Coordinates of C-alpha atoms in Angstrom, one line a residue:
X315 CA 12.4 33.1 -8.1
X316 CA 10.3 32.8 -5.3
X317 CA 11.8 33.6 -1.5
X318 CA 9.0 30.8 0.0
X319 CA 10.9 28.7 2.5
X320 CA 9.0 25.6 4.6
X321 CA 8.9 26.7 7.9
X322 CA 7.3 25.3 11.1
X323 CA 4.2 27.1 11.0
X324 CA 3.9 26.6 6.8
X325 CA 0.4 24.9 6.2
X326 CA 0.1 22.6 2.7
X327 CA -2.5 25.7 1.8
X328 CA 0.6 27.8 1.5
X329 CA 2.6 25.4 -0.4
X330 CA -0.2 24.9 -3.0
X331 CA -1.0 28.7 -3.2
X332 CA 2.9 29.1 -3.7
X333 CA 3.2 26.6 -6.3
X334 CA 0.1 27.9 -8.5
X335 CA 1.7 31.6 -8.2
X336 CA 5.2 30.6 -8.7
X337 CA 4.9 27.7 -11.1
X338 CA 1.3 27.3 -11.9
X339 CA 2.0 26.7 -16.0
X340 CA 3.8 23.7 -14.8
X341 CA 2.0 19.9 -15.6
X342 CA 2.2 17.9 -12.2
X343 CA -1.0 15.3 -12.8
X344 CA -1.7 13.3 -16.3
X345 CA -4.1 11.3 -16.0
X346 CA -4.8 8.3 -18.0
X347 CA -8.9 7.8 -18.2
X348 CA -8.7 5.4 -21.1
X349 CA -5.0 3.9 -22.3
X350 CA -6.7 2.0 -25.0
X351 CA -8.5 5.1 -26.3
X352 CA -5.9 7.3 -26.2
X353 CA -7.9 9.7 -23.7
X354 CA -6.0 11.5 -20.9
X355 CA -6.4 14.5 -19.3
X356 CA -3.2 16.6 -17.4
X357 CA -3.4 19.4 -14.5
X358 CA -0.8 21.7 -13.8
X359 CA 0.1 23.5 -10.4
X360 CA -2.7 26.1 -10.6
X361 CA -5.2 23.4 -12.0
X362 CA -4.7 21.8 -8.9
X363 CA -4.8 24.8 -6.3
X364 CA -8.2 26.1 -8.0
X365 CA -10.1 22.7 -8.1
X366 CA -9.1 21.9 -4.8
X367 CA -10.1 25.5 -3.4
X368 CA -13.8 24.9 -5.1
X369 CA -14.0 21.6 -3.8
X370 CA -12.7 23.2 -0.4
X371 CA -15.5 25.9 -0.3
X372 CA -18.0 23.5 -1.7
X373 CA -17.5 21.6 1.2
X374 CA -17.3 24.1 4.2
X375 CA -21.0 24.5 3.8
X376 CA -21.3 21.2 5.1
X377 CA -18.9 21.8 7.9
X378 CA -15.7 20.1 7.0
X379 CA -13.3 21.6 8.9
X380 CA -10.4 21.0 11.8
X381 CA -11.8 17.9 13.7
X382 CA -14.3 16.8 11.3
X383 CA -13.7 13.6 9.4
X384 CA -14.5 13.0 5.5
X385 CA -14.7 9.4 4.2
X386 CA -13.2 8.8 0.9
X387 CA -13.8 6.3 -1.6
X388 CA -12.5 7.2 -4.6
X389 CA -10.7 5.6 -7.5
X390 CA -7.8 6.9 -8.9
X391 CA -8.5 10.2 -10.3
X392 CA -8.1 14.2 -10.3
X393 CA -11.1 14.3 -7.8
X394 CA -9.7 11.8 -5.4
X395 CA -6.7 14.3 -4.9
X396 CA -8.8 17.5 -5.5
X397 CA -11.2 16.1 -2.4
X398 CA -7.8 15.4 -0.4
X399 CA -6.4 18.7 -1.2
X400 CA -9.3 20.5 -0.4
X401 CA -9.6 18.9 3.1
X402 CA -6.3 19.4 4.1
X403 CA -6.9 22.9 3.3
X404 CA -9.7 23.1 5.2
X405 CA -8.2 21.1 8.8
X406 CA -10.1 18.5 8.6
X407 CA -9.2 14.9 8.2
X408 CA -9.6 12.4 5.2
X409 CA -10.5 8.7 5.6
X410 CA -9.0 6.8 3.2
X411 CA -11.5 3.7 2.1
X412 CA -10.4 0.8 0.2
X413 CA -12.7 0.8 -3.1
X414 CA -13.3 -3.5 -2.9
X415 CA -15.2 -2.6 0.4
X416 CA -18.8 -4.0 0.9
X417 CA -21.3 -4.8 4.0
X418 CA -19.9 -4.7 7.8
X419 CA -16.3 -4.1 7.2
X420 CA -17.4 -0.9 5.2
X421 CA -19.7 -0.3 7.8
X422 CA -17.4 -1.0 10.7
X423 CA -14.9 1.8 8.7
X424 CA -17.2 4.6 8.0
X425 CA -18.7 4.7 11.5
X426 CA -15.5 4.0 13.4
X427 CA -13.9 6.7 12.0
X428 CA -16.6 9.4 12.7
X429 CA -16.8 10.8 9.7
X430 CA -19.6 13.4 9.0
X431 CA -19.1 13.6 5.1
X432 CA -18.9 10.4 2.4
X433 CA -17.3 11.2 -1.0
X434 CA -18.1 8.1 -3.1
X435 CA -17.5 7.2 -6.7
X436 CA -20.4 6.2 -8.6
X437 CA -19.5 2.7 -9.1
X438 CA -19.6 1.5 -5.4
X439 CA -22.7 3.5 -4.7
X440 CA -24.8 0.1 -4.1
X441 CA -22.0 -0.9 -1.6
X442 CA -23.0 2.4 0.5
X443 CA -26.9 1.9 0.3
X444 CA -26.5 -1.8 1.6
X445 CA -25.5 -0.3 4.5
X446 CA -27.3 3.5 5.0
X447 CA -29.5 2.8 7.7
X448 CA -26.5 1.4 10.1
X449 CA -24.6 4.8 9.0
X450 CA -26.4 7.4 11.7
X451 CA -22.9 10.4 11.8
X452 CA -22.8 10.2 8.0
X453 CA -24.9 13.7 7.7
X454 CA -24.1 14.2 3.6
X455 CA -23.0 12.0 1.0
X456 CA -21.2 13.4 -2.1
X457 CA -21.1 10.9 -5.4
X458 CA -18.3 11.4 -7.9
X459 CA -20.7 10.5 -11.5
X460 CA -17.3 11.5 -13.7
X461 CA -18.3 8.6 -16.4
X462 CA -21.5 7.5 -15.1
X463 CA -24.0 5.6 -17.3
X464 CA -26.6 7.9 -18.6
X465 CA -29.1 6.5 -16.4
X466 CA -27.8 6.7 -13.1
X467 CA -29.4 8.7 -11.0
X468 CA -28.7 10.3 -7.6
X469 CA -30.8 9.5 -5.0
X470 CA -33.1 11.9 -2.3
X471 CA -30.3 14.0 -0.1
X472 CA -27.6 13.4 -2.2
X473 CA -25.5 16.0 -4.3
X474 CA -22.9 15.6 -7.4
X475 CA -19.0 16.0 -6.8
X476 CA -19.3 17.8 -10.4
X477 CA -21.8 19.9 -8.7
X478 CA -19.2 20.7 -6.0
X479 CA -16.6 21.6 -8.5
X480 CA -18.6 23.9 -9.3
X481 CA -17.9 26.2 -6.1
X482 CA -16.0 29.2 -6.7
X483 CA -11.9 28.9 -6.2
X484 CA -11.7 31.5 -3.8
X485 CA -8.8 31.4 -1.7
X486 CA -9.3 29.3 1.4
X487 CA -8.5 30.5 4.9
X488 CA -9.0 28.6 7.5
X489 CA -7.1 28.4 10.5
X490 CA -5.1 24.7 10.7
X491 CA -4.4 23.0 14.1
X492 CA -1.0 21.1 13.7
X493 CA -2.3 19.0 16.7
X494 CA -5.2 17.4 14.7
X495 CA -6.1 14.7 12.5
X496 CA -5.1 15.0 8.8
X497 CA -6.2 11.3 7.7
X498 CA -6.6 7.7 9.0
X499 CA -5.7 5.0 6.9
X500 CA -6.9 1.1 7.8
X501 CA -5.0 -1.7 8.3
X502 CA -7.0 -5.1 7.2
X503 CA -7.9 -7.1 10.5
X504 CA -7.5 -10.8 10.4
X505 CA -7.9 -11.6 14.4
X506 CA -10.3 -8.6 15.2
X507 CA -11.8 -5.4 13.7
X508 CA -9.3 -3.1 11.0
X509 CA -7.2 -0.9 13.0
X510 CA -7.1 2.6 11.9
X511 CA -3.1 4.6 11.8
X512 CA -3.6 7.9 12.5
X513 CA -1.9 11.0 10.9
X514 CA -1.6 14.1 12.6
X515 CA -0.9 17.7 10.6
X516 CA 2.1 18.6 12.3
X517 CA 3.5 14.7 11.6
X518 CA 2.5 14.5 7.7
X519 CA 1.4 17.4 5.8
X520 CA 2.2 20.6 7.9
X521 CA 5.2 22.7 9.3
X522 CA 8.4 20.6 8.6
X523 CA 6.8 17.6 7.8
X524 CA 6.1 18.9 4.5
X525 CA 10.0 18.5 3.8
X526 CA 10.8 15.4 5.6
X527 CA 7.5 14.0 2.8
X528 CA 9.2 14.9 -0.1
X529 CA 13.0 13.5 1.4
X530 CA 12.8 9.5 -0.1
X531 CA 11.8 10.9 -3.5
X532 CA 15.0 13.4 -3.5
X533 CA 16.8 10.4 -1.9
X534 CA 15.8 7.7 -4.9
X535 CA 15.7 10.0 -7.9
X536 CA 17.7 12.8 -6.9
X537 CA 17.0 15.9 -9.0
X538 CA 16.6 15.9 -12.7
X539 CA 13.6 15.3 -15.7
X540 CA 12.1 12.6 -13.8
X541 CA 8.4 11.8 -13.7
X542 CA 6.9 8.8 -11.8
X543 CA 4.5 6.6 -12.4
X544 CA 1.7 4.4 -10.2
X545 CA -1.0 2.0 -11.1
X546 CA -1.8 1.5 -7.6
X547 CA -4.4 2.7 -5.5
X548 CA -4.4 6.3 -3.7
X549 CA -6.0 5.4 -0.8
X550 CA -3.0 2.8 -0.3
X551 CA 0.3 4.1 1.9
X552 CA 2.5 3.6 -1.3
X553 CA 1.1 5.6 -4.1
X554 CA 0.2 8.6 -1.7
X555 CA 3.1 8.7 0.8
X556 CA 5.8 8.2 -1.7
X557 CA 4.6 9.0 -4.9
X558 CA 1.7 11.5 -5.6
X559 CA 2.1 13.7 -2.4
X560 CA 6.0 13.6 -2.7
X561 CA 5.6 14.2 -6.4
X562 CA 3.6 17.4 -5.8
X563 CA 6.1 18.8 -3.5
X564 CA 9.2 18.0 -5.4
X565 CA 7.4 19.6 -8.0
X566 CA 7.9 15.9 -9.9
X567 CA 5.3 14.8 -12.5
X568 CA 3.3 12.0 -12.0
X569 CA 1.4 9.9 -14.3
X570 CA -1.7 8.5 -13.0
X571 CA -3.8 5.7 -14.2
X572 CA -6.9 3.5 -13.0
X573 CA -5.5 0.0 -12.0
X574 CA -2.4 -2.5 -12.9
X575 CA -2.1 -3.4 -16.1
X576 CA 0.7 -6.2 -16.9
X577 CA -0.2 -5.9 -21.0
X578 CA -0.5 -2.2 -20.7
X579 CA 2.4 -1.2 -17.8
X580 CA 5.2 -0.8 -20.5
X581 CA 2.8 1.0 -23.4
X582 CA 2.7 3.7 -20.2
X583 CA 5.6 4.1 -19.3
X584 CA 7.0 4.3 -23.0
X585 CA 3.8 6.4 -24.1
X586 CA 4.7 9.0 -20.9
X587 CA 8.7 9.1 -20.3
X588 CA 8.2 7.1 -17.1
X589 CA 11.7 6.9 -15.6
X590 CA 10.6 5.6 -11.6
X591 CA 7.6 3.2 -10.3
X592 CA 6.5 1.1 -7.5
X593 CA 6.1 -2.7 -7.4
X594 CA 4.0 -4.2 -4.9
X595 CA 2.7 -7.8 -4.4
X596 CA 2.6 -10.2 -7.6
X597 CA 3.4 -7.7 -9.8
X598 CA 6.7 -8.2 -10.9
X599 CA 6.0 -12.0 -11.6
X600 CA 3.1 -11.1 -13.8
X601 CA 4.8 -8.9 -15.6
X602 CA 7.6 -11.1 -16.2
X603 CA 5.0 -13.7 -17.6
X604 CA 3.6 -11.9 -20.5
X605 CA 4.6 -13.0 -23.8
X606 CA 8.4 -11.5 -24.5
X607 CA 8.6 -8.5 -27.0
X608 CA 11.5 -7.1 -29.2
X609 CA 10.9 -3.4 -27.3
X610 CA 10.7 -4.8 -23.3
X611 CA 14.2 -2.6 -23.0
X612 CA 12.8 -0.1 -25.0
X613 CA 11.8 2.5 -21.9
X614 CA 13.3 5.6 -20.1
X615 CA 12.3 3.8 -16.7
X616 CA 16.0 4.2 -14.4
X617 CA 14.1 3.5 -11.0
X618 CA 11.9 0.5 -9.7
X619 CA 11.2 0.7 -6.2
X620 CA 10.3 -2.5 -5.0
X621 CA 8.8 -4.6 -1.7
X622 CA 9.5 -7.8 -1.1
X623 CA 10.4 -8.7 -4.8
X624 CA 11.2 -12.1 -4.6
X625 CA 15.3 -12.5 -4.8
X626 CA 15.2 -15.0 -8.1
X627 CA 13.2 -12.6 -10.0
X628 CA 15.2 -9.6 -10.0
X629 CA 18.2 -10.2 -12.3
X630 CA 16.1 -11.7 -14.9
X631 CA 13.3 -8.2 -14.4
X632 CA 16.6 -6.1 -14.9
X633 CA 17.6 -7.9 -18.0
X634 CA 14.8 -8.5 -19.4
X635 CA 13.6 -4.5 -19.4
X636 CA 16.8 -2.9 -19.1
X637 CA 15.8 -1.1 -15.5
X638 CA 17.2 -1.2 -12.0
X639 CA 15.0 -2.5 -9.0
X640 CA 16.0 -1.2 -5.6
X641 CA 14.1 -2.8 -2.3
X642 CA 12.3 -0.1 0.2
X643 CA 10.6 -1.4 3.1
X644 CA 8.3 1.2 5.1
X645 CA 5.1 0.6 6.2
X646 CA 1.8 2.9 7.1
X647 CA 2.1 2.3 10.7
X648 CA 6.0 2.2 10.7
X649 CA 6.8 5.4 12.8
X650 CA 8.6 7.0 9.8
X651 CA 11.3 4.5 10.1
X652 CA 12.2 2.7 6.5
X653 CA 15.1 0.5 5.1
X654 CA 16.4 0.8 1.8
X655 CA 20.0 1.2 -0.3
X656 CA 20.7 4.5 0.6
X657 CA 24.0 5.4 -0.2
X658 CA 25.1 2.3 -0.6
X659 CA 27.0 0.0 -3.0
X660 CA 27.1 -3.5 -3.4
X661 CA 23.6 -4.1 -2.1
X662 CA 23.2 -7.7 -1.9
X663 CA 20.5 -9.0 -4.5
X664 CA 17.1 -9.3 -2.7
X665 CA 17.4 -7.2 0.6
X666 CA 15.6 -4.4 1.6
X667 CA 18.2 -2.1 2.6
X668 CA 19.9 -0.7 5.8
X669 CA 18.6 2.1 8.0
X670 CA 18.5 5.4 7.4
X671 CA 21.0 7.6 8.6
X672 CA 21.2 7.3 12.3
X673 CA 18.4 5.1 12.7
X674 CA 19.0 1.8 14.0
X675 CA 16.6 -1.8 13.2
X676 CA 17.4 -5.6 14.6
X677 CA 15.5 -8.7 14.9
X678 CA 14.0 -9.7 17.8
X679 CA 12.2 -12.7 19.3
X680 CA 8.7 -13.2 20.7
X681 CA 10.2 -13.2 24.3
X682 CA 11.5 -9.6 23.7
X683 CA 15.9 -11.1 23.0
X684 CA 17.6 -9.6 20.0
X685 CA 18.7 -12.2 17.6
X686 CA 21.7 -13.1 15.5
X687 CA 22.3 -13.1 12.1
X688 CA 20.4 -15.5 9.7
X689 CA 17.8 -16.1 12.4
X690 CA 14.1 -15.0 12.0
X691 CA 12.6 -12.8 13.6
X692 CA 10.2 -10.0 13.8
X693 CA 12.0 -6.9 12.5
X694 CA 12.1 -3.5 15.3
X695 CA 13.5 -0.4 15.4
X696 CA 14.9 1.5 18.6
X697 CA 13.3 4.4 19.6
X698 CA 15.8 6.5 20.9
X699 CA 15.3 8.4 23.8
X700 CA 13.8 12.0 23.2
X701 CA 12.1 10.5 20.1
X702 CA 9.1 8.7 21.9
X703 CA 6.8 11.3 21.1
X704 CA 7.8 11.9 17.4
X705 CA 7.9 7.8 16.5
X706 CA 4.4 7.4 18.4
X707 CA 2.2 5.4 16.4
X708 CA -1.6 5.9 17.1
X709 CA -4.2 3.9 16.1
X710 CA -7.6 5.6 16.4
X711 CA -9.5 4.8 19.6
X712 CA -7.7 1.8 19.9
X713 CA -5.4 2.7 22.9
X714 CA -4.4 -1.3 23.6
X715 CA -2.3 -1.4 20.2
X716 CA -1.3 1.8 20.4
X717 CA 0.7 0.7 23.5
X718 CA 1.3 -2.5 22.2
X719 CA 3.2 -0.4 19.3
X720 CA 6.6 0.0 21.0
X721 CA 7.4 -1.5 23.9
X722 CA 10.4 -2.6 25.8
X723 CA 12.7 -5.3 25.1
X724 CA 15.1 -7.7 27.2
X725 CA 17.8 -5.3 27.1
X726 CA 16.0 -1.9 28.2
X727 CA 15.3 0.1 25.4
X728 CA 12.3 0.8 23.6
X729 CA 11.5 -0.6 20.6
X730 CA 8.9 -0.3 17.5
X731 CA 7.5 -3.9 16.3
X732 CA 6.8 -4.1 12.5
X733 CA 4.7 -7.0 12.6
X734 CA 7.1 -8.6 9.7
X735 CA 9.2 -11.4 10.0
X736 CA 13.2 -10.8 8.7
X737 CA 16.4 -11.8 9.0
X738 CA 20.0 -10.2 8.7
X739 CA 23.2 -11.1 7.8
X740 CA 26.8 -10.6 8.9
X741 CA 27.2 -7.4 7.0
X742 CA 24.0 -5.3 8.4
X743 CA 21.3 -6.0 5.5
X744 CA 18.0 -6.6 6.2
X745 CA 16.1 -8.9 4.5
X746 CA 12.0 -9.6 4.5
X747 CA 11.0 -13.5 4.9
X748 CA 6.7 -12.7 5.5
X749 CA 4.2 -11.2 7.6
X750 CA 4.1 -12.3 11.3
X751 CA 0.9 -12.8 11.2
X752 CA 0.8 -15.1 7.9
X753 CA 3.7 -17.3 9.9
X754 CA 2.5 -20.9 10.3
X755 CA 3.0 -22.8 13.0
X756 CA 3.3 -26.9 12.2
X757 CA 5.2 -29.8 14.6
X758 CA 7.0 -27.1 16.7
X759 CA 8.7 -25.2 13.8
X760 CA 7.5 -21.8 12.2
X761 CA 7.0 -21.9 8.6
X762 CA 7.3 -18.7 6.4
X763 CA 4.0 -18.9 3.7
X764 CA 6.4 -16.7 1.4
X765 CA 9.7 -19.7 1.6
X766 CA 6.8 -22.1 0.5
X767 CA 5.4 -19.9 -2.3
X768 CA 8.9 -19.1 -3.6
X769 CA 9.7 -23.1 -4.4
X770 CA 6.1 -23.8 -6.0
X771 CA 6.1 -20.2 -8.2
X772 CA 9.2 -21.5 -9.9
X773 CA 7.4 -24.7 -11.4
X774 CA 7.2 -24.2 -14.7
X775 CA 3.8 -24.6 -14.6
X776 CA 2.4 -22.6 -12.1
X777 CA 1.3 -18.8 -12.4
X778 CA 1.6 -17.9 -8.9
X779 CA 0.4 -19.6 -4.9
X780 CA -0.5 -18.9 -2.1
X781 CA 0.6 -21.1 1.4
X782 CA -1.4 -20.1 4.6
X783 CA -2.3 -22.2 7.9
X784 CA -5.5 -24.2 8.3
X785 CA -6.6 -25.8 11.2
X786 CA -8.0 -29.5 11.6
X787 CA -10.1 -30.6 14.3
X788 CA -8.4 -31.9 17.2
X789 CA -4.8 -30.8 16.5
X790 CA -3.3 -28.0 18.1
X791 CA -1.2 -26.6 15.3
X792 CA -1.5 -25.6 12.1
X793 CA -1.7 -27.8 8.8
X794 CA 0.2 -26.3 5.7
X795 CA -2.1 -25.5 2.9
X796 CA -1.7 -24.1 -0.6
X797 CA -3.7 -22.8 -3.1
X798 CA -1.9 -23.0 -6.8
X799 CA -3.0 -21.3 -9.9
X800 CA -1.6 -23.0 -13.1
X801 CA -0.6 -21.0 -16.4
X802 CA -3.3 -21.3 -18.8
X803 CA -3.9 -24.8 -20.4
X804 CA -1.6 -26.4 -17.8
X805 CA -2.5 -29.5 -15.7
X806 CA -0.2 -31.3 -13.1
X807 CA -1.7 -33.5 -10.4
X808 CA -1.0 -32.9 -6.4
X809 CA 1.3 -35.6 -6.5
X810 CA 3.6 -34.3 -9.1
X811 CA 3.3 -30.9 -7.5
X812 CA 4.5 -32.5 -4.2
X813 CA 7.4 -34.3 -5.5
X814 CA 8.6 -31.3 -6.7
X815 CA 8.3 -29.7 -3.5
X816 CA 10.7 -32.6 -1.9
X817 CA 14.2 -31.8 -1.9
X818 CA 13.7 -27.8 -2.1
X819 CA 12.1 -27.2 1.2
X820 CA 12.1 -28.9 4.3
X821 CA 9.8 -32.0 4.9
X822 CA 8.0 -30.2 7.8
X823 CA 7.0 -27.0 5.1
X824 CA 5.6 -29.6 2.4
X825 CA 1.9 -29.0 2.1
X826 CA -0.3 -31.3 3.7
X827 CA -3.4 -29.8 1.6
X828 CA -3.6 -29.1 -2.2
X829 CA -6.5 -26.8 -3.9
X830 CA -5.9 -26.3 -7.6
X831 CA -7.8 -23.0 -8.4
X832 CA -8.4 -20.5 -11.5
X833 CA -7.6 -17.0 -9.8
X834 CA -6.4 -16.4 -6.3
X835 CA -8.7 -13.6 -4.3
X836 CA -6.9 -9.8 -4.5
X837 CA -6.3 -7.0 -2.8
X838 CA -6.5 -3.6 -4.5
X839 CA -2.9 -3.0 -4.3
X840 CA -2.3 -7.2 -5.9
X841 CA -1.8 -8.9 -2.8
X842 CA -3.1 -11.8 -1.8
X843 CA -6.4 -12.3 0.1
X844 CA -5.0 -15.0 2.3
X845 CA -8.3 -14.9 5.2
X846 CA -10.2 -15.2 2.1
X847 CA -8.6 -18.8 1.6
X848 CA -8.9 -19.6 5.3
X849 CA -12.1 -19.2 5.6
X850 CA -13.2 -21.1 2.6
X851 CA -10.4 -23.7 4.5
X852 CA -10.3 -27.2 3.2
X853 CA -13.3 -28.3 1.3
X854 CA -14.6 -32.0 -0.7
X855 CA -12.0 -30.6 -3.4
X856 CA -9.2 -30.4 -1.3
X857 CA -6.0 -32.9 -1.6
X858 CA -5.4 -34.2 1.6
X859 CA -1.9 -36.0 1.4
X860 CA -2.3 -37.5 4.6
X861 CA -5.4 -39.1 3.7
X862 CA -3.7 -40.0 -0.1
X863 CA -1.2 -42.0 2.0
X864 CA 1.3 -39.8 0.2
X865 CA 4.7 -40.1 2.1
X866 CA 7.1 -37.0 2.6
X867 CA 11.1 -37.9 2.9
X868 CA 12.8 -36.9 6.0

């Protein structure tokens, strides 16, 4: 047995280096390149302190190191964590980029950041040479071709990941300053440019941080033959922050695959022992609508972890596939602070959970009052005094929300603001109602998009919705709109859609507008593209109920 203890000066180049020595026979990555094919590919502990030490001195000769920034755009795969590794070993800091990227919000991304260095997967090269000329700090551009068409070809200045790989796995040394940068991750804007959370060494991925990371996973699966699963994107908070990274430290395998499949998911996690996985966005309701099969119980799963699941689908998931869902809410720029059913019993169906430990959360109003139970509000945490420091959250070169962050409230203390609406009840659980900034605002009430979505997803015809504001020409507040995908080969006319909606939500959250569509736009990680529907707003196809002379009962 090794004596290696985590210390305050430990970097995550002596972890990995321990791990490879101590354990390095051990699988912690498969990776699924082709389900359908049968083709996967698995890396053990020294696999990945050897590829990550070539791709490490691979790039040092284009001066990644402490203070330099890499941009990442990777899709799931061994090289998207072998590039991460690699920097980290190095000091320098990773810039996680969101694959469905294109023109000036790529742009705005890559330059804000300041990165030197752009790792790009071969598929979204055209993305990048859209915008190359308005790029001036990008001095060397890497391309992943792992499955690239015969015919693609690299153009002048540019090298080959594979080519990279290729590096020898000498051990790295370089000296790690706790103080700096180890990756920026960034939010989606909706009222001005994305805002970029910053993660420092000393914070994430150094010293004791490298324990506190691997805590939730010990916390939710405890220690046994576990191995976890995710579908969802690495450059997303969830399936780095509390799956792969925590994996690799709890020395926990993980099973690794391209995208969401809802035909596919259970296949996996059958195929692979899954016994813990994430669900984010619509994915629990599309995989409760596939066609019922005789093995849905059939799995090793114990553990879903869940956000926002809504509360009537969770007994009939748990039934139907024999598997537990427990609610987590934490969020990139959170401050560390989460909510979830740590040891707890009797957690009321649908709620995200109590603090943790000593941690304290409330709801609070937009005038800065705490709130009672049952009212809505946006959910805060108190930052205790002596922990200002430690709960900072920056956002890079944006000082304005950085102070905007945590703030104080009516009764004196300082307090973190999630940006998510919630209630609680009498007994101390938390519960999530929406985004803050998703909240409509119609005839002096606020209307949660989420309340409205929950009545229309239960129509027996409807696949899934979306409910965001619009605004009309010469009214102040916002008009209720909804976008409805049907279940294939299903019709139903706004009317019937709205008489359905009478009598299960109030009259002021009926829908004034109606679009019938075939898909609604997505986010990498499944969740709705609601500015995407706002700015197409309400066009010649739109039901207007107003102008229908449909009436809604008071």
């Amino acid at each position: 047995m090794s004596d290696f203890k985590i210390s305050t000066t430990t970097t995550f180049n002596d972890v990995v280096k321990n791990k490879a020595e101590t354990i390095g026979d051990k699988v912690f990555l498969t990776y699924i390149q082709d389900f359908d094919k049968g083709l996967d590919e698995t890396y053990n502990y020294r696999d990945m302190h050897l590829y990550s030490n070539r791709v490490a001195n691979g790039l040092s000769k284009f001066g990644l190191k402490a203070g330099i920034g890499l941009s990442l755009m990777e899709i799931n795969s061994p090289e998207f964590l072998f590039t991460l590794f690699a920097t980290w070993k190095l000091g320098g800091y990773a810039v996680l980029i969101n694959t469905a990227l294109k023109g000036l919000t790529l742009q705005y991304i890559i330059d804000h950041s300041d990165s030197k260095i752009l790792v790009i997967h071969w598929s979204m090269i055209d993305a990048y040479l859209d915008i190359e000329d308005e790029l001036p700090k990008i001095k060397q551009v890497i391309v992943d071709v792992n499955e690239a068409p015969a015919d693609f070809k690299l153009t002048d200045g540019m090298i080959s990941l594979q080519e990279i790989i290729e590096s020898p796995d000498d051990d790295i040394e370089a000296k790690i300053d706790f103080e700096e940068k180890s990756y920026l991750m960034y939010t989606s804007g909706t009222t001005g440019p994305p805002k970029a959370t910053t993660f420092f060494y000393k914070k994430t991925i150094a010293g004791n941080a490298l324990q506190t990371a691997s805590g939730l996973i010990t916390l939710f699966l405890g220690k046994g033959d576990e191995v976890m699963f995710t579908c969802l994107p690495l450059f997303h908070g969830n399936a780095l922050q509390i799956t792969t990274v925590p994996g690799y430290l709890t020395e926990t395998p993980v099973v690794l695959s391209k995208r969401f499949s809802a035909s596919r998911h259970w296949d996996i996690c059958r195929k692979y022992n899954v016994t813990s996985f994430n669900l984010l966005g619509a994915m629990p309701q599309f995989l409760l609508k596939q066609p019922e099969r005789p093995n849905d119980g059939e799995n090793k799963v114990k553990l879903v972890i869940s956000a926002a699941c809504p509360k009537e689908l969770v007994i009939p998931f748990e039934k139907r596939f024999n598997v537990g869902i427990k609610e987590f809410y934490g969020a990139v720029d959170g401050g560390g602070y989460v909510l979830g059913p740590f040891f707890q019993t009797n957690v009321p169906v649908g709620s995200m959970g109590k603090p943790l430990g000593s941690t304290k959360a409330d709801i609070m109003d937009d005038e800065g009052n705490l709130l009672g139970p049952d009212e809505v509000g946006e959910l805060v945490f108190l930052v205790k005094k002596g922990e200002l420091k430690m709960r900072k959250v920056t956002y890079y070169k944006d000082k304005t929300s950085t102070k905007d962050k945590i703030r104080e409230g009516n009764d004196g203390n300082l307090w973190l603001h999630t940006g998510d609406l919630a209630t609680k009840d009498t007994g101390g659980w938390f519960y999530f109602v929406d985004r803050k900034k998703d909240s409509i605002r119609r005839r002096g009430e606020n209307i949660s998009p989420w309340s409205v979505e929950r009545v229309i997803n239960q129509h027996d015809k409807v696949l899934e919705s979306a409910a965001y504001a619009v605004k009309i020409p010469g009214v102040v507040e916002d008009e209720v709109m909804v976008s409805v995908v049907l279940k294939p080969g299903e019709s139903m006319s706004p009317e019937k859609l709205l008489d359905y909606c009478q009598g299960k939500m109030a009259y002021f959250m009926v829908p004034r507008f109606v679009n019938f569509i075939e898909a609604l736009p997505k986010s990498e990680v499944h969740r709705t593209l609601k500015q995407t529907l706002k700015d197409l707003g309400v066009t010649e196809a739109t039901y207007d109920r107003e102008q229908a002379g449909y009436e809604v009962k008071r």
